[in-house]
PDB file of C-alpha atoms in Angstrom:
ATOM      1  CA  UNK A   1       0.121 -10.175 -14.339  1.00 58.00           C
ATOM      2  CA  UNK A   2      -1.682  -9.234 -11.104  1.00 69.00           C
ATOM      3  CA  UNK A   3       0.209 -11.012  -8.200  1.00 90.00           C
ATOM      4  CA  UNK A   4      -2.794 -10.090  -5.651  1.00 95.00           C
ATOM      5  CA  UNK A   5      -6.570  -9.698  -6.941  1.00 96.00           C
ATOM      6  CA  UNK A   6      -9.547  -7.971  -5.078  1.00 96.00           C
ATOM      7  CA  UNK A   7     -13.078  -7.911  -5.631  1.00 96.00           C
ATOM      8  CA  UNK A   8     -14.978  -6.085  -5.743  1.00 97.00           C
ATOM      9  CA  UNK A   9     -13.900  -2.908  -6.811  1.00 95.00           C
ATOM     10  CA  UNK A  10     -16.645  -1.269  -4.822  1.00 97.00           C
ATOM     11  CA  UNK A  11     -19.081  -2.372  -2.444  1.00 98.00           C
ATOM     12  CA  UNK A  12     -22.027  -0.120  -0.426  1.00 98.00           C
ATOM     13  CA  UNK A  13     -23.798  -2.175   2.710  1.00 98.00           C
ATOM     14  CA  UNK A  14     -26.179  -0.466   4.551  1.00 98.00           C
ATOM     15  CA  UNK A  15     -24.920   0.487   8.438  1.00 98.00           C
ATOM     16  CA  UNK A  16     -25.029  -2.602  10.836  1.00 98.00           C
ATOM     17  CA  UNK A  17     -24.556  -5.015   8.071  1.00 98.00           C
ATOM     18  CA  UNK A  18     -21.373  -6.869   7.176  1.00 98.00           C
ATOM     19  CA  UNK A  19     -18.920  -6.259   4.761  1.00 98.00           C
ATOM     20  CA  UNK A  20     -17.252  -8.779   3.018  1.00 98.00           C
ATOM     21  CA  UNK A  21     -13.948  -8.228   0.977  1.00 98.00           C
ATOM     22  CA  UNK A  22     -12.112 -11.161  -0.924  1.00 98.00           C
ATOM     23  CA  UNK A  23      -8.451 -11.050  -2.030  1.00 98.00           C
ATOM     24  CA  UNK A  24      -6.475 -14.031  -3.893  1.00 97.00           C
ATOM     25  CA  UNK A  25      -3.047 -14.333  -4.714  1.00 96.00           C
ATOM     26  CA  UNK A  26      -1.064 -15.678  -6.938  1.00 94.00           C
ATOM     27  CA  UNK A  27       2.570 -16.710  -5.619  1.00 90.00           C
ATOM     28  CA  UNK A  28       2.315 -19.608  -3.078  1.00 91.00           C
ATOM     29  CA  UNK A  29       5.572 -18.461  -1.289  1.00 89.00           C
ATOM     30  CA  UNK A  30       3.363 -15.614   0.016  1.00 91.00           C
ATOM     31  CA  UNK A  31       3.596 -15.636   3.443  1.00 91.00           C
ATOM     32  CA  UNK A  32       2.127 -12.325   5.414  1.00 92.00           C
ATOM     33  CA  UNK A  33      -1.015 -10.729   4.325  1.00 95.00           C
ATOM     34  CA  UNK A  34      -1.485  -7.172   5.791  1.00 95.00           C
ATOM     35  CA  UNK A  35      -4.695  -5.135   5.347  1.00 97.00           C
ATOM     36  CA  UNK A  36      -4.677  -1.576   4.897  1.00 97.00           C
ATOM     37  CA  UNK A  37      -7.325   0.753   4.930  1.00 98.00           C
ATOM     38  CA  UNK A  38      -7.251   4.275   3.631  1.00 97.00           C
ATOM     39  CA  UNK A  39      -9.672   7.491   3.682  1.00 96.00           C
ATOM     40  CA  UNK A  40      -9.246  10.286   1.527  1.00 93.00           C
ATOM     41  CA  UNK A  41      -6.410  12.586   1.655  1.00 91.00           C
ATOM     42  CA  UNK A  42      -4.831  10.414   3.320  1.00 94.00           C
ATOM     43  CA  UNK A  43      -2.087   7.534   3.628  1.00 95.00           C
ATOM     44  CA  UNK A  44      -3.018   3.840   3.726  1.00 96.00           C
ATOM     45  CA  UNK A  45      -2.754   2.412   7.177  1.00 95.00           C
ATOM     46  CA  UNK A  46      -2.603  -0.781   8.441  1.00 94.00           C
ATOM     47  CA  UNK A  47      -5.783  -2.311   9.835  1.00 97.00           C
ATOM     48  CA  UNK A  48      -5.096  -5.752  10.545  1.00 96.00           C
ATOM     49  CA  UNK A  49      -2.928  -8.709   9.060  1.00 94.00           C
ATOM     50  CA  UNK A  50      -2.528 -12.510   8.793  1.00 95.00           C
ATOM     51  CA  UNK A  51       0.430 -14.936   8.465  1.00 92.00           C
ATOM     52  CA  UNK A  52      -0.027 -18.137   6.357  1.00 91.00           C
ATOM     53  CA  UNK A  53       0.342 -20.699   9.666  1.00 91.00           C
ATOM     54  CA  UNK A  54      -3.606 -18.978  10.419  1.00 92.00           C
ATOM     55  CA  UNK A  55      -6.426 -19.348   9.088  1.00 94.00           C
ATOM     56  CA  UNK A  56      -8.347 -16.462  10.881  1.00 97.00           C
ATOM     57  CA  UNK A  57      -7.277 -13.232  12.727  1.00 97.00           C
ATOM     58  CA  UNK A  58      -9.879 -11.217  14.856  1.00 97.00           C
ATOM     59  CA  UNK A  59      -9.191  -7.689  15.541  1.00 97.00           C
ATOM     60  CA  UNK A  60     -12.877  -6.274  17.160  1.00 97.00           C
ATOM     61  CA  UNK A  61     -15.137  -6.015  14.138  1.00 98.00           C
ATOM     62  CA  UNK A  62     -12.669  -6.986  11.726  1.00 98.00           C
ATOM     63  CA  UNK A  63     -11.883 -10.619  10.631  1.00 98.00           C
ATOM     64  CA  UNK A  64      -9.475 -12.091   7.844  1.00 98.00           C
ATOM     65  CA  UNK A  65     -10.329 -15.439   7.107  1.00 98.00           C
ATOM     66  CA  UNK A  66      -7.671 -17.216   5.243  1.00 97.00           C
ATOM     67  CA  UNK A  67      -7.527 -20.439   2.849  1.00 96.00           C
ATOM     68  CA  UNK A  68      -4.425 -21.667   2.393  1.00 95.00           C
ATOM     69  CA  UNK A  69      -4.947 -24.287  -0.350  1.00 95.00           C
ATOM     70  CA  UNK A  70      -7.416 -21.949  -2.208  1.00 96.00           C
ATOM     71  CA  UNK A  71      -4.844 -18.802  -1.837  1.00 96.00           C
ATOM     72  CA  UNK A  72      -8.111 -16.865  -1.045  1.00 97.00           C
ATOM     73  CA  UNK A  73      -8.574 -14.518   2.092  1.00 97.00           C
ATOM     74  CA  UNK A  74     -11.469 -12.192   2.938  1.00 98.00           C
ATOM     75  CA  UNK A  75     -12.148  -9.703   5.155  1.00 98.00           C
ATOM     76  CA  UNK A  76     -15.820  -9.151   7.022  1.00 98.00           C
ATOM     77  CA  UNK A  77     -16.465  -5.980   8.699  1.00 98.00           C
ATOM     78  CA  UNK A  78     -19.037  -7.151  11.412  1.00 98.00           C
ATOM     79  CA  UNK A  79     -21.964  -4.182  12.081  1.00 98.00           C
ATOM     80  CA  UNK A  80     -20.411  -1.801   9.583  1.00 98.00           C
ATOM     81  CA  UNK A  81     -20.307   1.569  10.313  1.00 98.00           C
ATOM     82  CA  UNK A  82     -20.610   4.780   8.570  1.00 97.00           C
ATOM     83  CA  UNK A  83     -16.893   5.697   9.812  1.00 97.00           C
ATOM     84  CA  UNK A  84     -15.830   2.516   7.770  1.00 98.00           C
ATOM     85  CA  UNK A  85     -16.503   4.047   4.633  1.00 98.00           C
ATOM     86  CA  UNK A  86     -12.827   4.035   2.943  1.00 98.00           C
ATOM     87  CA  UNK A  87     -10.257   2.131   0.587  1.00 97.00           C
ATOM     88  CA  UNK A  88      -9.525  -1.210   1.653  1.00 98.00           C
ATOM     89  CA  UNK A  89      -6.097  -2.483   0.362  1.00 97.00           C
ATOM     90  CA  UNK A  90      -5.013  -6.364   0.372  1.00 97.00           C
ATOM     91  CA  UNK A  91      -1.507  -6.903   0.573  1.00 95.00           C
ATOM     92  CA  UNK A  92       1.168  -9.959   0.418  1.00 93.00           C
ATOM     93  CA  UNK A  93       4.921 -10.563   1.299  1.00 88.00           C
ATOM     94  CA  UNK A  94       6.962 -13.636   1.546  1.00 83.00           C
ATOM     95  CA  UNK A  95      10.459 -15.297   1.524  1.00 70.00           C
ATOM     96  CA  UNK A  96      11.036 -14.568  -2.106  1.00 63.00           C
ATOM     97  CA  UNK A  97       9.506 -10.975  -1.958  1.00 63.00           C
ATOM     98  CA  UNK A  98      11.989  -9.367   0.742  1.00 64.00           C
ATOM     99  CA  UNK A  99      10.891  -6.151   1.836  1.00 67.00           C
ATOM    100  CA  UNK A 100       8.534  -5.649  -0.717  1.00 81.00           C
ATOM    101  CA  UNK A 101       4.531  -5.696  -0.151  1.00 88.00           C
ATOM    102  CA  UNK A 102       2.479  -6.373  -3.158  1.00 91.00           C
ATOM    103  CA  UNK A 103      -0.492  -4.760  -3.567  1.00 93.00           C
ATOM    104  CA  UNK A 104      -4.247  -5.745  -4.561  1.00 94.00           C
ATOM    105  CA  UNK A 105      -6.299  -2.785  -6.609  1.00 94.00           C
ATOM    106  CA  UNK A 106      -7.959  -1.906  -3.689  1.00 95.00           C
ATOM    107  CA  UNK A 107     -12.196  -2.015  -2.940  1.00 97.00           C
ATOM    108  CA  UNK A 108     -13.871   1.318  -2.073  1.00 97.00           C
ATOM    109  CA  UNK A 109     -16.514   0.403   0.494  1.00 98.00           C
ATOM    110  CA  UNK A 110     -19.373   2.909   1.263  1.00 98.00           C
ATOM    111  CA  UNK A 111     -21.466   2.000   4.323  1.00 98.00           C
ATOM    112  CA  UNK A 112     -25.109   4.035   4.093  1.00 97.00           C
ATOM    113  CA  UNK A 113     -26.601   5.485   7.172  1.00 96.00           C
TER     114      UNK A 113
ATOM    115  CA  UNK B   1       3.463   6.657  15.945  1.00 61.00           C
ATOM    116  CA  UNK B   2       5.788   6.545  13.305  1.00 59.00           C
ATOM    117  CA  UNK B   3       5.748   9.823  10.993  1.00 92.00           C
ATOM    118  CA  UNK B   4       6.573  10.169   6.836  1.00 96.00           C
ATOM    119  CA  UNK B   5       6.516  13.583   5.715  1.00 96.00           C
ATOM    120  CA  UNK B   6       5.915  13.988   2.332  1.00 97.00           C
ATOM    121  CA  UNK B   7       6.879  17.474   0.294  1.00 96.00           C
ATOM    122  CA  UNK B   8       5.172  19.217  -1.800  1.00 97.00           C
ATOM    123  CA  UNK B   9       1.893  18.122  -1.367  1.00 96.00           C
ATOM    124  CA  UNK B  10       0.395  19.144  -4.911  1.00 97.00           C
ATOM    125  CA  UNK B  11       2.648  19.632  -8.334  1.00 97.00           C
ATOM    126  CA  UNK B  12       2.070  20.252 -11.732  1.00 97.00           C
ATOM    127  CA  UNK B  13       4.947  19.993 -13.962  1.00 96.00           C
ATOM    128  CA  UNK B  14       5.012  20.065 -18.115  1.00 96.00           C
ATOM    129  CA  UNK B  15       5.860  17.216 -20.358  1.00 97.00           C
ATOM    130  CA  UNK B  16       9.798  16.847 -20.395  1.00 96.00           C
ATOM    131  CA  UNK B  17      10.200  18.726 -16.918  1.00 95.00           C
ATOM    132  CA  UNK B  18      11.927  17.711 -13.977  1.00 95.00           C
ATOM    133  CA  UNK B  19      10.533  16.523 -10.845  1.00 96.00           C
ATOM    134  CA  UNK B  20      11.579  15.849  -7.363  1.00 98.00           C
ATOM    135  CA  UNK B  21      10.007  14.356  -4.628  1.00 98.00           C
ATOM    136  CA  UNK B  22      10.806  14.471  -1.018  1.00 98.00           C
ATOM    137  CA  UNK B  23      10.238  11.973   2.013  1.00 98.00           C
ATOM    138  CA  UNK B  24      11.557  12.569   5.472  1.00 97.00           C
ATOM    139  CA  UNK B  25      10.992   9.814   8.354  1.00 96.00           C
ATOM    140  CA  UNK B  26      11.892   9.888  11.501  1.00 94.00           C
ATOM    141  CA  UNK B  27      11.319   7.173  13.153  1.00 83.00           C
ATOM    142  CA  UNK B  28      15.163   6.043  12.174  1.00 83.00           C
ATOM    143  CA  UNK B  29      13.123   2.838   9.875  1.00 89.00           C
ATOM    144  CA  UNK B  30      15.573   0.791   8.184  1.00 90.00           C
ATOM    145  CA  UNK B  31      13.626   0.570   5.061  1.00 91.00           C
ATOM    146  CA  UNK B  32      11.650   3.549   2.832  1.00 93.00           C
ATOM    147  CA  UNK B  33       9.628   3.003  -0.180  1.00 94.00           C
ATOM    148  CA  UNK B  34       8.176   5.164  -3.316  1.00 97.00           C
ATOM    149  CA  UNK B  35       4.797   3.845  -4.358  1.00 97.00           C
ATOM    150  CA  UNK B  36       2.654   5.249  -6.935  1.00 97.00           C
ATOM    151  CA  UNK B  37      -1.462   5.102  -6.943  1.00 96.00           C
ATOM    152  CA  UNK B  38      -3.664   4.626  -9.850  1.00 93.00           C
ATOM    153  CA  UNK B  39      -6.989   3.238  -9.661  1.00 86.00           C
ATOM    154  CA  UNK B  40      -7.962   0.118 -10.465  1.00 81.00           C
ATOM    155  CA  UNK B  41      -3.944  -0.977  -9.542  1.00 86.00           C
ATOM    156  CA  UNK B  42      -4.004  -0.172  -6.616  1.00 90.00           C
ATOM    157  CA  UNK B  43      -0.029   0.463  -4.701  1.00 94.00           C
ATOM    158  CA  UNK B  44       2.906  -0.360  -7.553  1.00 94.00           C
ATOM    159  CA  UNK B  45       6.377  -0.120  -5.692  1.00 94.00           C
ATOM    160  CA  UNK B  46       8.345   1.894  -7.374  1.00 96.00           C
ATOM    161  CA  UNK B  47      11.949   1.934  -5.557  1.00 96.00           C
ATOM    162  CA  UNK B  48      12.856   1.172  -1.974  1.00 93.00           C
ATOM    163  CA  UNK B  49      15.971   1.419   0.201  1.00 93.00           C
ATOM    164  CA  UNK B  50      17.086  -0.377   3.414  1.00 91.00           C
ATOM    165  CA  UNK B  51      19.704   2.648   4.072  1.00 92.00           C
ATOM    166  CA  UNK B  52      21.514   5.713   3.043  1.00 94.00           C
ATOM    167  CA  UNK B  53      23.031   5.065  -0.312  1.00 94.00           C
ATOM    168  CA  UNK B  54      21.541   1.811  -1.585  1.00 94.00           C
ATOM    169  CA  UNK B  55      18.676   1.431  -3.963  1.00 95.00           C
ATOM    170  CA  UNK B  56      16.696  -1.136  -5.103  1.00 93.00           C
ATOM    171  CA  UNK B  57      14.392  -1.857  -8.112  1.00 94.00           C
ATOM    172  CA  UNK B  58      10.764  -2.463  -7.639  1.00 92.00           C
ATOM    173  CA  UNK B  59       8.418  -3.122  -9.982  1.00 91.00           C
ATOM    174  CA  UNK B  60       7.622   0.001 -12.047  1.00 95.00           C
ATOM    175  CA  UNK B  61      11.198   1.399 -11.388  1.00 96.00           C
ATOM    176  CA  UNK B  62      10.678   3.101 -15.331  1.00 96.00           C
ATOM    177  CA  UNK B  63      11.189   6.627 -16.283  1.00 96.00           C
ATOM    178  CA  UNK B  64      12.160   6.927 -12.089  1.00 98.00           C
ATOM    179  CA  UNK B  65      15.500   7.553 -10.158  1.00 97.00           C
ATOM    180  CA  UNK B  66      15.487   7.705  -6.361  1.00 97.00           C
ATOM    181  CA  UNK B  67      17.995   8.561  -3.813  1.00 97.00           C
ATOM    182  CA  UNK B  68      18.527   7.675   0.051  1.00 97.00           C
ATOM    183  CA  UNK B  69      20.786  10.114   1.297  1.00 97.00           C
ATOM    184  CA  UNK B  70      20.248   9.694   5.100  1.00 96.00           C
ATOM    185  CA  UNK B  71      18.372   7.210   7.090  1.00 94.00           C
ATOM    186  CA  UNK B  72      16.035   9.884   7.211  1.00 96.00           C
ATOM    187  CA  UNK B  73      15.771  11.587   3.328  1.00 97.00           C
ATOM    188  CA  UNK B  74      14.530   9.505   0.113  1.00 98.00           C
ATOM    189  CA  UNK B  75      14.136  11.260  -3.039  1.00 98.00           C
ATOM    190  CA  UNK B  76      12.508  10.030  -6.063  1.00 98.00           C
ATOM    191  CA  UNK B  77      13.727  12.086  -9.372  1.00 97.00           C
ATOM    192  CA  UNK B  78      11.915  12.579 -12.397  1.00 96.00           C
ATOM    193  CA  UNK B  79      13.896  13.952 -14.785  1.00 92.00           C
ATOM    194  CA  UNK B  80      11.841  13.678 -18.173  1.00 94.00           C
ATOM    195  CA  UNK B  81       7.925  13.898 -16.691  1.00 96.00           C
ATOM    196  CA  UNK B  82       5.722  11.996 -19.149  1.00 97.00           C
ATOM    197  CA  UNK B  83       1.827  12.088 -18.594  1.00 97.00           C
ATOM    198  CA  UNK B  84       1.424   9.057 -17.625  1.00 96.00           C
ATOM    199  CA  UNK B  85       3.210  10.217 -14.634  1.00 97.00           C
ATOM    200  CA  UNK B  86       0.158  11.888 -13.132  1.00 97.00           C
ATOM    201  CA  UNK B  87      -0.350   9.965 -10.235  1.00 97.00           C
ATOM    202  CA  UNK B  88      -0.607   9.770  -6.196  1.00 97.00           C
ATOM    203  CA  UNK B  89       2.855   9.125  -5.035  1.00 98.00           C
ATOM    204  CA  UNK B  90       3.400   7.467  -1.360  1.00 97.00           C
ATOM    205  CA  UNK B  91       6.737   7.711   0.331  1.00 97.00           C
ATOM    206  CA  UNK B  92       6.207   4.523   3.388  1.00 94.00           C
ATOM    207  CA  UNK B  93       8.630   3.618   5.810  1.00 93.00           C
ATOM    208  CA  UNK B  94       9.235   0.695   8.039  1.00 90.00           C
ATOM    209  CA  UNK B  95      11.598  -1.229  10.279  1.00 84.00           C
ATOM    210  CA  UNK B  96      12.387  -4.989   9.107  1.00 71.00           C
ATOM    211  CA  UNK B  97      11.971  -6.569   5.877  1.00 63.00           C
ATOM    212  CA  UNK B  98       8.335  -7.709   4.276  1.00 55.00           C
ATOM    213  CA  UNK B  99       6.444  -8.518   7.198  1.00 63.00           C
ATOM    214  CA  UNK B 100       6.013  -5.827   9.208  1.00 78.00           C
ATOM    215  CA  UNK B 101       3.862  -2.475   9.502  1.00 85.00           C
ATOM    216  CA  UNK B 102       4.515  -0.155   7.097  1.00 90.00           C
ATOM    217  CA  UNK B 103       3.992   3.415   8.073  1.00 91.00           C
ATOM    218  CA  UNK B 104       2.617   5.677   4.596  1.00 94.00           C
ATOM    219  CA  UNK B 105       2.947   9.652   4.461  1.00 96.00           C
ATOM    220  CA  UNK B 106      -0.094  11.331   3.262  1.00 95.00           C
ATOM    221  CA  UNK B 107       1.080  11.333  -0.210  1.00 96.00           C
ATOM    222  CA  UNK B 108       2.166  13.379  -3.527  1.00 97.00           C
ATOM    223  CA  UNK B 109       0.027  14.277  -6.152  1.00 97.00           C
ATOM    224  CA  UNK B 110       1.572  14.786  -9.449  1.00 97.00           C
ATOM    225  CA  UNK B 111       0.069  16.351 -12.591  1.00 97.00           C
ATOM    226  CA  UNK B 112       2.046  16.136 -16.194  1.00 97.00           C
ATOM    227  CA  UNK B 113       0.505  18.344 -18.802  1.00 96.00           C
TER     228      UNK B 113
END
């Protein structure tokens, strides 16, 4: 069973549009909600994250909204550029999970010149 | 920045062979991980560590051994390579438990014939 869903598995948006990438979890002891982006060849790294007590985080043009009672989040990538073109990764911890991060399958956004 | 070196880069092994993998950080993290990448599952946690000579399970621990034989080193062992081994491997590191950044290397990829 899938602790931590994303859809959808790929998503192309032409440049200066926004993206919007939705994640939902299943365990409510979930707790910290990290967002990773990766390119290829390389790593995942973190882009931006969210603890349960928010509902939204702001990081320039990237924004996690986050529902609580729904155990939703998404994350819109405001005037998306072609440089944004990557893997985007939802993750989850909590007070049950220790050090470990679970992992959504990932959406591959391509933004079109 | 914090930096996970990941060795080899590329590897090809035969059914029933015997792998290792190596991960160096040295950033002096408390915690290291093994994850494996497949698509469509995104990150699966494989083994992690919170220092040299402990080992815990994560959640596709089969068919893997790993060791942490500094704060620095973290090995993951295959000993009987199945094909359904072939994957991206990513060796992360970071400093606390669960909610914090965790820092990937650039990864591992493994081919079983």
């Amino acid at each position: 069973q899938q602790q931590v869903r994303q859809s959808p598995q790929s998503l192309t948006v032409w440049e200066g549009e926004t993206a919007i990438l939705n994640c939902s979890y299943e365990d409510s002891t979930f707790n910290y909600f990290p967002w990773y982006q990766q390119f290829p060849g390389e790593g995942p790294a973190l882009l931006i994250s969210i603890r349960s007590v928010s509902d939204k985080k702001e990081d320039g043009r990237f924004t996690i909204f986050f529902n609580k009672r729904e155990k939703k989040l998404s994350l819109h990538i405001t005037d998306s550029q072609p440089g944004d073109s990557a893997t985007y990764f939802c993750a989850a911890s909590g007070v049950n999970a220790g050090a470990k991060l679970t992992f959504g399958g990932g959406t591959r956004l391509t933004v079109r010149p | 920045e914090a930096a996970v070196t990941q060795s080899p880069r590329n590897k090809v092994t035969v059914t029933g062979g015997n792998v290792t993998l190596s991960c160096r950080q040295t950033n002096s993290h408390n915690y290291m991980y093994w994850y494996r990448q497949d698509t469509g599952h995104g990150l699966r946690l494989i083994h992690y560590s919170y220092g040299a000579g402990n080992l815990q399970i994560g959640d596709v621990p089969d068919g893997y051994k790993a060791t942490r034989t500094t704060q620095e080193d973290f090995f993951l062992l295959l000993e009987l390579a199945s094909p359904s081994q072939t994957s991206l491997y990513f060796c992360a590191s970071s400093d606390l438990r669960g909610a914090t950044e965790v820092f990937f290397g650039k990864g591992t990829r493994l081919t079983v014939v």
